[in-house]
mmCIF file with all atom_site columns, C-alpha atoms in Angstrom:
data_model
loop_
_atom_site.group_PDB
_atom_site.id
_atom_site.type_symbol
_atom_site.label_atom_id
_atom_site.label_alt_id
_atom_site.label_comp_id
_atom_site.label_asym_id
_atom_site.label_entity_id
_atom_site.label_seq_id
_atom_site.pdbx_PDB_ins_code
_atom_site.Cartn_x
_atom_site.Cartn_y
_atom_site.Cartn_z
_atom_site.occupancy
_atom_site.B_iso_or_equiv
_atom_site.pdbx_formal_charge
_atom_site.auth_seq_id
_atom_site.auth_comp_id
_atom_site.auth_asym_id
_atom_site.auth_atom_id
_atom_site.pdbx_PDB_model_num
ATOM 1   C CA . MET A 1 1   ? 34.019  -98.121  -159.494 1.00 50.00 ? 298 MET A CA 1
ATOM 2   C CA . THR A 1 2   ? 35.881  -101.039 -157.968 1.00 52.00 ? 299 THR A CA 1
ATOM 3   C CA . SER A 1 3   ? 37.744  -103.786 -159.730 1.00 52.00 ? 300 SER A CA 1
ATOM 4   C CA . PRO A 1 4   ? 36.541  -107.347 -159.137 1.00 54.00 ? 301 PRO A CA 1
ATOM 5   C CA . LEU A 1 5   ? 40.177  -108.398 -158.721 1.00 51.00 ? 302 LEU A CA 1
ATOM 6   C CA . PRO A 1 6   ? 42.276  -107.108 -155.811 1.00 48.00 ? 303 PRO A CA 1
ATOM 7   C CA . VAL A 1 7   ? 45.142  -104.785 -156.719 1.00 50.00 ? 304 VAL A CA 1
ATOM 8   C CA . SER A 1 8   ? 47.272  -105.196 -153.583 1.00 51.00 ? 305 SER A CA 1
ATOM 9   C CA . GLY A 1 9   ? 49.927  -107.873 -153.294 1.00 51.00 ? 306 GLY A CA 1
ATOM 10  C CA . ASP A 1 10  ? 48.707  -108.838 -149.822 1.00 54.00 ? 307 ASP A CA 1
ATOM 11  C CA . ASP A 1 11  ? 45.919  -111.094 -151.046 1.00 50.00 ? 308 ASP A CA 1
ATOM 12  C CA . GLN A 1 12  ? 46.759  -114.701 -150.182 1.00 54.00 ? 309 GLN A CA 1
ATOM 13  C CA . SER A 1 13  ? 43.658  -116.264 -151.696 1.00 57.00 ? 310 SER A CA 1
ATOM 14  C CA . SER A 1 14  ? 43.644  -118.175 -154.947 1.00 60.00 ? 311 SER A CA 1
ATOM 15  C CA . ARG A 1 15  ? 42.367  -115.105 -156.805 1.00 64.00 ? 312 ARG A CA 1
ATOM 16  C CA . PRO A 1 16  ? 44.781  -113.522 -159.292 1.00 67.00 ? 313 PRO A CA 1
ATOM 17  C CA . VAL A 1 17  ? 46.385  -110.252 -158.273 1.00 70.00 ? 314 VAL A CA 1
ATOM 18  C CA . LEU A 1 18  ? 46.723  -107.488 -160.842 1.00 76.00 ? 315 LEU A CA 1
ATOM 19  C CA . GLN A 1 19  ? 50.004  -105.757 -161.501 1.00 75.00 ? 316 GLN A CA 1
ATOM 20  C CA . PRO A 1 20  ? 49.943  -101.989 -162.137 1.00 80.00 ? 317 PRO A CA 1
ATOM 21  C CA . ASN A 1 21  ? 50.010  -102.755 -165.876 1.00 80.00 ? 318 ASN A CA 1
ATOM 22  C CA . GLY A 1 22  ? 46.774  -104.767 -165.562 1.00 78.00 ? 319 GLY A CA 1
ATOM 23  C CA . ARG A 1 23  ? 48.266  -108.220 -166.054 1.00 78.00 ? 320 ARG A CA 1
ATOM 24  C CA . PRO A 1 24  ? 47.632  -110.907 -163.448 1.00 75.00 ? 321 PRO A CA 1
ATOM 25  C CA . ARG A 1 25  ? 50.588  -111.573 -161.176 1.00 67.00 ? 322 ARG A CA 1
ATOM 26  C CA . PRO A 1 26  ? 51.460  -115.051 -159.877 1.00 62.00 ? 323 PRO A CA 1
ATOM 27  C CA . LEU A 1 27  ? 51.521  -115.474 -156.127 1.00 61.00 ? 324 LEU A CA 1
ATOM 28  C CA . SER A 1 28  ? 55.182  -116.508 -156.186 1.00 62.00 ? 325 SER A CA 1
ATOM 29  C CA . PRO A 1 29  ? 57.971  -116.307 -158.782 1.00 61.00 ? 326 PRO A CA 1
ATOM 30  C CA . HIS A 1 30  ? 59.078  -119.529 -160.415 1.00 64.00 ? 327 HIS A CA 1
ATOM 31  C CA . LEU A 1 31  ? 61.292  -120.686 -163.254 1.00 57.00 ? 328 LEU A CA 1
ATOM 32  C CA . GLN A 1 32  ? 58.717  -119.784 -165.885 1.00 60.00 ? 329 GLN A CA 1
ATOM 33  C CA . ILE A 1 33  ? 58.907  -116.155 -164.766 1.00 66.00 ? 330 ILE A CA 1
ATOM 34  C CA . TRP A 1 34  ? 62.578  -115.662 -163.839 1.00 71.00 ? 331 TRP A CA 1
ATOM 35  C CA . ARG A 1 35  ? 65.380  -116.253 -166.314 1.00 77.00 ? 332 ARG A CA 1
ATOM 36  C CA . TRP A 1 36  ? 68.653  -117.488 -164.852 1.00 83.00 ? 333 TRP A CA 1
ATOM 37  C CA . HIS A 1 37  ? 71.519  -115.032 -165.334 1.00 89.00 ? 334 HIS A CA 1
ATOM 38  C CA . VAL A 1 38  ? 75.121  -114.714 -164.277 1.00 94.00 ? 335 VAL A CA 1
ATOM 39  C CA . THR A 1 39  ? 74.494  -112.194 -161.495 1.00 93.00 ? 336 THR A CA 1
ATOM 40  C CA . MET A 1 40  ? 72.367  -114.796 -159.711 1.00 92.00 ? 337 MET A CA 1
ATOM 41  C CA . THR A 1 41  ? 75.179  -117.326 -160.069 1.00 94.00 ? 338 THR A CA 1
ATOM 42  C CA . ALA A 1 42  ? 77.712  -114.850 -158.677 1.00 95.00 ? 339 ALA A CA 1
ATOM 43  C CA . SER A 1 43  ? 75.481  -114.102 -155.699 1.00 93.00 ? 340 SER A CA 1
ATOM 44  C CA . ILE A 1 44  ? 74.953  -117.775 -154.850 1.00 94.00 ? 341 ILE A CA 1
ATOM 45  C CA . LEU A 1 45  ? 78.640  -118.538 -155.386 1.00 95.00 ? 342 LEU A CA 1
ATOM 46  C CA . PHE A 1 46  ? 79.582  -115.712 -153.012 1.00 94.00 ? 343 PHE A CA 1
ATOM 47  C CA . ARG A 1 47  ? 77.460  -117.214 -150.249 1.00 94.00 ? 344 ARG A CA 1
ATOM 48  C CA . PHE A 1 48  ? 78.983  -120.646 -150.881 1.00 95.00 ? 345 PHE A CA 1
ATOM 49  C CA . THR A 1 49  ? 82.542  -119.296 -150.748 1.00 95.00 ? 346 THR A CA 1
ATOM 50  C CA . ILE A 1 50  ? 81.839  -117.551 -147.441 1.00 94.00 ? 347 ILE A CA 1
ATOM 51  C CA . GLY A 1 51  ? 81.248  -121.018 -145.959 1.00 95.00 ? 348 GLY A CA 1
ATOM 52  C CA . ALA A 1 52  ? 84.267  -122.531 -147.706 1.00 96.00 ? 349 ALA A CA 1
ATOM 53  C CA . VAL A 1 53  ? 86.585  -119.740 -146.547 1.00 95.00 ? 350 VAL A CA 1
ATOM 54  C CA . SER A 1 54  ? 85.220  -120.188 -143.006 1.00 96.00 ? 351 SER A CA 1
ATOM 55  C CA . VAL A 1 55  ? 86.213  -123.859 -143.153 1.00 95.00 ? 352 VAL A CA 1
ATOM 56  C CA . GLY A 1 56  ? 89.624  -122.747 -144.405 1.00 96.00 ? 353 GLY A CA 1
ATOM 57  C CA . ALA A 1 57  ? 89.941  -120.423 -141.410 1.00 96.00 ? 354 ALA A CA 1
ATOM 58  C CA . VAL A 1 58  ? 89.248  -123.343 -139.062 1.00 97.00 ? 355 VAL A CA 1
ATOM 59  C CA . ILE A 1 59  ? 91.927  -125.394 -140.869 1.00 96.00 ? 356 ILE A CA 1
ATOM 60  C CA . LEU A 1 60  ? 94.349  -122.459 -140.510 1.00 96.00 ? 357 LEU A CA 1
ATOM 61  C CA . VAL A 1 61  ? 93.678  -122.256 -136.774 1.00 97.00 ? 358 VAL A CA 1
ATOM 62  C CA . GLY A 1 62  ? 94.257  -126.017 -136.511 1.00 96.00 ? 359 GLY A CA 1
ATOM 63  C CA . TRP A 1 63  ? 97.540  -125.683 -138.404 1.00 95.00 ? 360 TRP A CA 1
ATOM 64  C CA . ILE A 1 64  ? 98.659  -122.912 -136.034 1.00 95.00 ? 361 ILE A CA 1
ATOM 65  C CA . ALA A 1 65  ? 97.590  -125.067 -133.073 1.00 96.00 ? 362 ALA A CA 1
ATOM 66  C CA . THR A 1 66  ? 99.960  -127.814 -134.207 1.00 96.00 ? 363 THR A CA 1
ATOM 67  C CA . LEU A 1 67  ? 102.801 -125.394 -133.484 1.00 94.00 ? 364 LEU A CA 1
ATOM 68  C CA . ALA A 1 68  ? 101.742 -125.349 -129.846 1.00 95.00 ? 365 ALA A CA 1
ATOM 69  C CA . PHE A 1 69  ? 101.788 -129.143 -129.646 1.00 96.00 ? 366 PHE A CA 1
ATOM 70  C CA . GLY A 1 70  ? 105.390 -129.467 -130.704 1.00 95.00 ? 367 GLY A CA 1
ATOM 71  C CA . PRO A 1 71  ? 107.532 -130.327 -133.707 1.00 96.00 ? 368 PRO A CA 1
ATOM 72  C CA . GLU A 1 72  ? 106.096 -133.836 -134.142 1.00 97.00 ? 369 GLU A CA 1
ATOM 73  C CA . SER A 1 73  ? 102.515 -132.660 -134.574 1.00 96.00 ? 370 SER A CA 1
ATOM 74  C CA . TYR A 1 74  ? 103.637 -129.807 -136.847 1.00 96.00 ? 371 TYR A CA 1
ATOM 75  C CA . ALA A 1 75  ? 105.577 -132.274 -139.016 1.00 96.00 ? 372 ALA A CA 1
ATOM 76  C CA . ALA A 1 76  ? 102.462 -134.493 -139.201 1.00 96.00 ? 373 ALA A CA 1
ATOM 77  C CA . ALA A 1 77  ? 100.359 -131.501 -140.297 1.00 96.00 ? 374 ALA A CA 1
ATOM 78  C CA . LEU A 1 78  ? 102.893 -130.605 -142.983 1.00 95.00 ? 375 LEU A CA 1
ATOM 79  C CA . ALA A 1 79  ? 103.005 -134.226 -144.152 1.00 95.00 ? 376 ALA A CA 1
ATOM 80  C CA . PHE A 1 80  ? 99.207  -134.216 -144.503 1.00 96.00 ? 377 PHE A CA 1
ATOM 81  C CA . ALA A 1 81  ? 99.299  -130.894 -146.367 1.00 95.00 ? 378 ALA A CA 1
ATOM 82  C CA . ALA A 1 82  ? 101.860 -132.369 -148.794 1.00 94.00 ? 379 ALA A CA 1
ATOM 83  C CA . SER A 1 83  ? 99.775  -135.512 -149.395 1.00 95.00 ? 380 SER A CA 1
ATOM 84  C CA . PRO A 1 84  ? 97.560  -135.732 -152.495 1.00 95.00 ? 381 PRO A CA 1
ATOM 85  C CA . LEU A 1 85  ? 94.436  -135.188 -150.363 1.00 96.00 ? 382 LEU A CA 1
ATOM 86  C CA . GLY A 1 86  ? 96.043  -132.185 -148.684 1.00 96.00 ? 383 GLY A CA 1
ATOM 87  C CA . LEU A 1 87  ? 96.974  -130.718 -152.067 1.00 96.00 ? 384 LEU A CA 1
ATOM 88  C CA . VAL A 1 88  ? 93.396  -131.163 -153.339 1.00 97.00 ? 385 VAL A CA 1
ATOM 89  C CA . ILE A 1 89  ? 92.060  -129.464 -150.211 1.00 97.00 ? 386 ILE A CA 1
ATOM 90  C CA . GLY A 1 90  ? 94.613  -126.688 -150.643 1.00 97.00 ? 387 GLY A CA 1
ATOM 91  C CA . PHE A 1 91  ? 93.632  -126.182 -154.278 1.00 97.00 ? 388 PHE A CA 1
ATOM 92  C CA . GLY A 1 92  ? 89.931  -126.112 -153.366 1.00 97.00 ? 389 GLY A CA 1
ATOM 93  C CA . LEU A 1 93  ? 90.548  -123.569 -150.637 1.00 97.00 ? 390 LEU A CA 1
ATOM 94  C CA . THR A 1 94  ? 92.589  -121.486 -153.088 1.00 97.00 ? 391 THR A CA 1
ATOM 95  C CA . VAL A 1 95  ? 89.667  -121.471 -155.540 1.00 97.00 ? 392 VAL A CA 1
ATOM 96  C CA . ALA A 1 96  ? 87.289  -120.504 -152.721 1.00 97.00 ? 393 ALA A CA 1
ATOM 97  C CA . LEU A 1 97  ? 89.561  -117.716 -151.495 1.00 96.00 ? 394 LEU A CA 1
ATOM 98  C CA . ILE A 1 98  ? 90.062  -116.249 -154.979 1.00 97.00 ? 395 ILE A CA 1
ATOM 99  C CA . SER A 1 99  ? 86.305  -116.456 -155.608 1.00 97.00 ? 396 SER A CA 1
ATOM 100 C CA . PHE A 1 100 ? 85.684  -114.725 -152.281 1.00 95.00 ? 397 PHE A CA 1
ATOM 101 C CA . ILE A 1 101 ? 88.142  -111.951 -153.200 1.00 96.00 ? 398 ILE A CA 1
ATOM 102 C CA . LEU A 1 102 ? 86.698  -111.452 -156.703 1.00 97.00 ? 399 LEU A CA 1
ATOM 103 C CA . ASN A 1 103 ? 83.117  -111.394 -155.417 1.00 96.00 ? 400 ASN A CA 1
ATOM 104 C CA . GLY A 1 104 ? 84.137  -109.057 -152.613 1.00 95.00 ? 401 GLY A CA 1
ATOM 105 C CA . GLY A 1 105 ? 85.698  -106.752 -155.194 1.00 96.00 ? 402 GLY A CA 1
ATOM 106 C CA . ARG A 1 106 ? 82.479  -106.894 -157.194 1.00 96.00 ? 403 ARG A CA 1
ATOM 107 C CA . HIS A 1 107 ? 80.514  -105.885 -154.107 1.00 95.00 ? 404 HIS A CA 1
ATOM 108 C CA . LEU A 1 108 ? 82.990  -103.118 -153.299 1.00 96.00 ? 405 LEU A CA 1
ATOM 109 C CA . ILE A 1 109 ? 82.633  -101.665 -156.793 1.00 97.00 ? 406 ILE A CA 1
ATOM 110 C CA . ASN A 1 110 ? 78.846  -101.902 -156.559 1.00 95.00 ? 407 ASN A CA 1
ATOM 111 C CA . ASP A 1 111 ? 78.858  -100.219 -153.132 1.00 95.00 ? 408 ASP A CA 1
ATOM 112 C CA . THR A 1 112 ? 80.488  -97.149  -154.662 1.00 96.00 ? 409 THR A CA 1
ATOM 113 C CA . GLY A 1 113 ? 77.572  -96.880  -157.081 1.00 94.00 ? 410 GLY A CA 1
ATOM 114 C CA . ALA A 1 114 ? 79.599  -98.043  -160.069 1.00 95.00 ? 411 ALA A CA 1
ATOM 115 C CA . GLY A 1 115 ? 79.037  -101.212 -162.059 1.00 93.00 ? 412 GLY A CA 1
ATOM 116 C CA . LEU A 1 116 ? 75.270  -101.222 -161.648 1.00 93.00 ? 413 LEU A CA 1
ATOM 117 C CA . THR A 1 117 ? 74.333  -101.072 -165.308 1.00 95.00 ? 414 THR A CA 1
ATOM 118 C CA . LEU A 1 118 ? 73.411  -104.376 -166.921 1.00 93.00 ? 415 LEU A CA 1
ATOM 119 C CA . PRO A 1 119 ? 76.578  -104.748 -169.068 1.00 95.00 ? 416 PRO A CA 1
ATOM 120 C CA . SER A 1 120 ? 78.966  -103.855 -166.239 1.00 96.00 ? 417 SER A CA 1
ATOM 121 C CA . ALA A 1 121 ? 77.081  -106.014 -163.703 1.00 95.00 ? 418 ALA A CA 1
ATOM 122 C CA . ASN A 1 122 ? 77.271  -108.945 -166.111 1.00 96.00 ? 419 ASN A CA 1
ATOM 123 C CA . LEU A 1 123 ? 80.982  -108.331 -166.744 1.00 97.00 ? 420 LEU A CA 1
ATOM 124 C CA . LEU A 1 124 ? 81.836  -108.179 -163.038 1.00 97.00 ? 421 LEU A CA 1
ATOM 125 C CA . SER A 1 125 ? 79.716  -111.263 -162.358 1.00 97.00 ? 422 SER A CA 1
ATOM 126 C CA . ASN A 1 126 ? 81.354  -113.209 -165.189 1.00 97.00 ? 423 ASN A CA 1
ATOM 127 C CA . ILE A 1 127 ? 84.781  -112.335 -163.787 1.00 97.00 ? 424 ILE A CA 1
ATOM 128 C CA . ALA A 1 128 ? 83.698  -113.478 -160.315 1.00 97.00 ? 425 ALA A CA 1
ATOM 129 C CA . VAL A 1 129 ? 82.166  -116.726 -161.609 1.00 97.00 ? 426 VAL A CA 1
ATOM 130 C CA . TRP A 1 130 ? 84.715  -117.809 -164.232 1.00 97.00 ? 427 TRP A CA 1
ATOM 131 C CA . GLY A 1 131 ? 87.917  -116.242 -162.876 1.00 98.00 ? 428 GLY A CA 1
ATOM 132 C CA . PRO A 1 132 ? 88.690  -118.266 -159.721 1.00 98.00 ? 429 PRO A CA 1
ATOM 133 C CA . VAL A 1 133 ? 89.621  -121.615 -161.311 1.00 98.00 ? 430 VAL A CA 1
ATOM 134 C CA . PRO A 1 134 ? 92.067  -120.268 -163.932 1.00 98.00 ? 431 PRO A CA 1
ATOM 135 C CA . LEU A 1 135 ? 93.624  -117.912 -161.376 1.00 98.00 ? 432 LEU A CA 1
ATOM 136 C CA . ALA A 1 136 ? 93.992  -120.759 -158.872 1.00 98.00 ? 433 ALA A CA 1
ATOM 137 C CA . ILE A 1 137 ? 95.591  -122.950 -161.542 1.00 98.00 ? 434 ILE A CA 1
ATOM 138 C CA . LEU A 1 138 ? 98.067  -120.173 -162.339 1.00 98.00 ? 435 LEU A CA 1
ATOM 139 C CA . PHE A 1 139 ? 98.793  -119.732 -158.623 1.00 98.00 ? 436 PHE A CA 1
ATOM 140 C CA . TRP A 1 140 ? 99.477  -123.449 -158.149 1.00 97.00 ? 437 TRP A CA 1
ATOM 141 C CA . ILE A 1 141 ? 101.594 -123.597 -161.298 1.00 97.00 ? 438 ILE A CA 1
ATOM 142 C CA . GLY A 1 142 ? 103.672 -120.831 -159.717 1.00 97.00 ? 439 GLY A CA 1
ATOM 143 C CA . LEU A 1 143 ? 103.955 -122.814 -156.475 1.00 97.00 ? 440 LEU A CA 1
ATOM 144 C CA . PHE A 1 144 ? 105.137 -125.922 -158.316 1.00 96.00 ? 441 PHE A CA 1
ATOM 145 C CA . ALA A 1 145 ? 107.472 -123.934 -160.621 1.00 97.00 ? 442 ALA A CA 1
ATOM 146 C CA . THR A 1 146 ? 109.222 -122.222 -157.702 1.00 97.00 ? 443 THR A CA 1
ATOM 147 C CA . GLY A 1 147 ? 109.607 -125.472 -155.789 1.00 94.00 ? 444 GLY A CA 1
ATOM 148 C CA . ARG A 1 148 ? 107.427 -124.409 -152.849 1.00 94.00 ? 445 ARG A CA 1
ATOM 149 C CA . VAL A 1 149 ? 105.151 -127.387 -153.481 1.00 93.00 ? 446 VAL A CA 1
ATOM 150 C CA . SER A 1 150 ? 106.027 -130.763 -154.925 1.00 87.00 ? 447 SER A CA 1
ATOM 151 C CA . LEU A 1 151 ? 104.445 -134.178 -155.255 1.00 84.00 ? 448 LEU A CA 1
#
């Protein structure tokens, strides 16, 4: 006895596909099927911070290159870094770096087989999503308090 509806997920026609539980399956997931949760946010944020940290690496190489061009160019680079725009860029890169480190730690814990239950995955993801900004603020408060950075 054959079912009038195909059971495999390979059917690309407009006919509904049955799941093993007998319910029809949509051809593609959408917002009515998937609920947004923090682990998705952490995953997307991790990919974003990879790009931001890559831009920071290019800026770091440029800063090191100013050393090769002499004291005048290095002084100009330091003057830009001390400007309000340079401080905003520095703060943004600090947030991206801390986010990258927290998400990398989350992945490292998951790679050991730990932190894969729903409560621990949510906890690690919440730390990775909400932790970077407060930690960056604390870091920059420390920089200003010790006199390493000033306006």
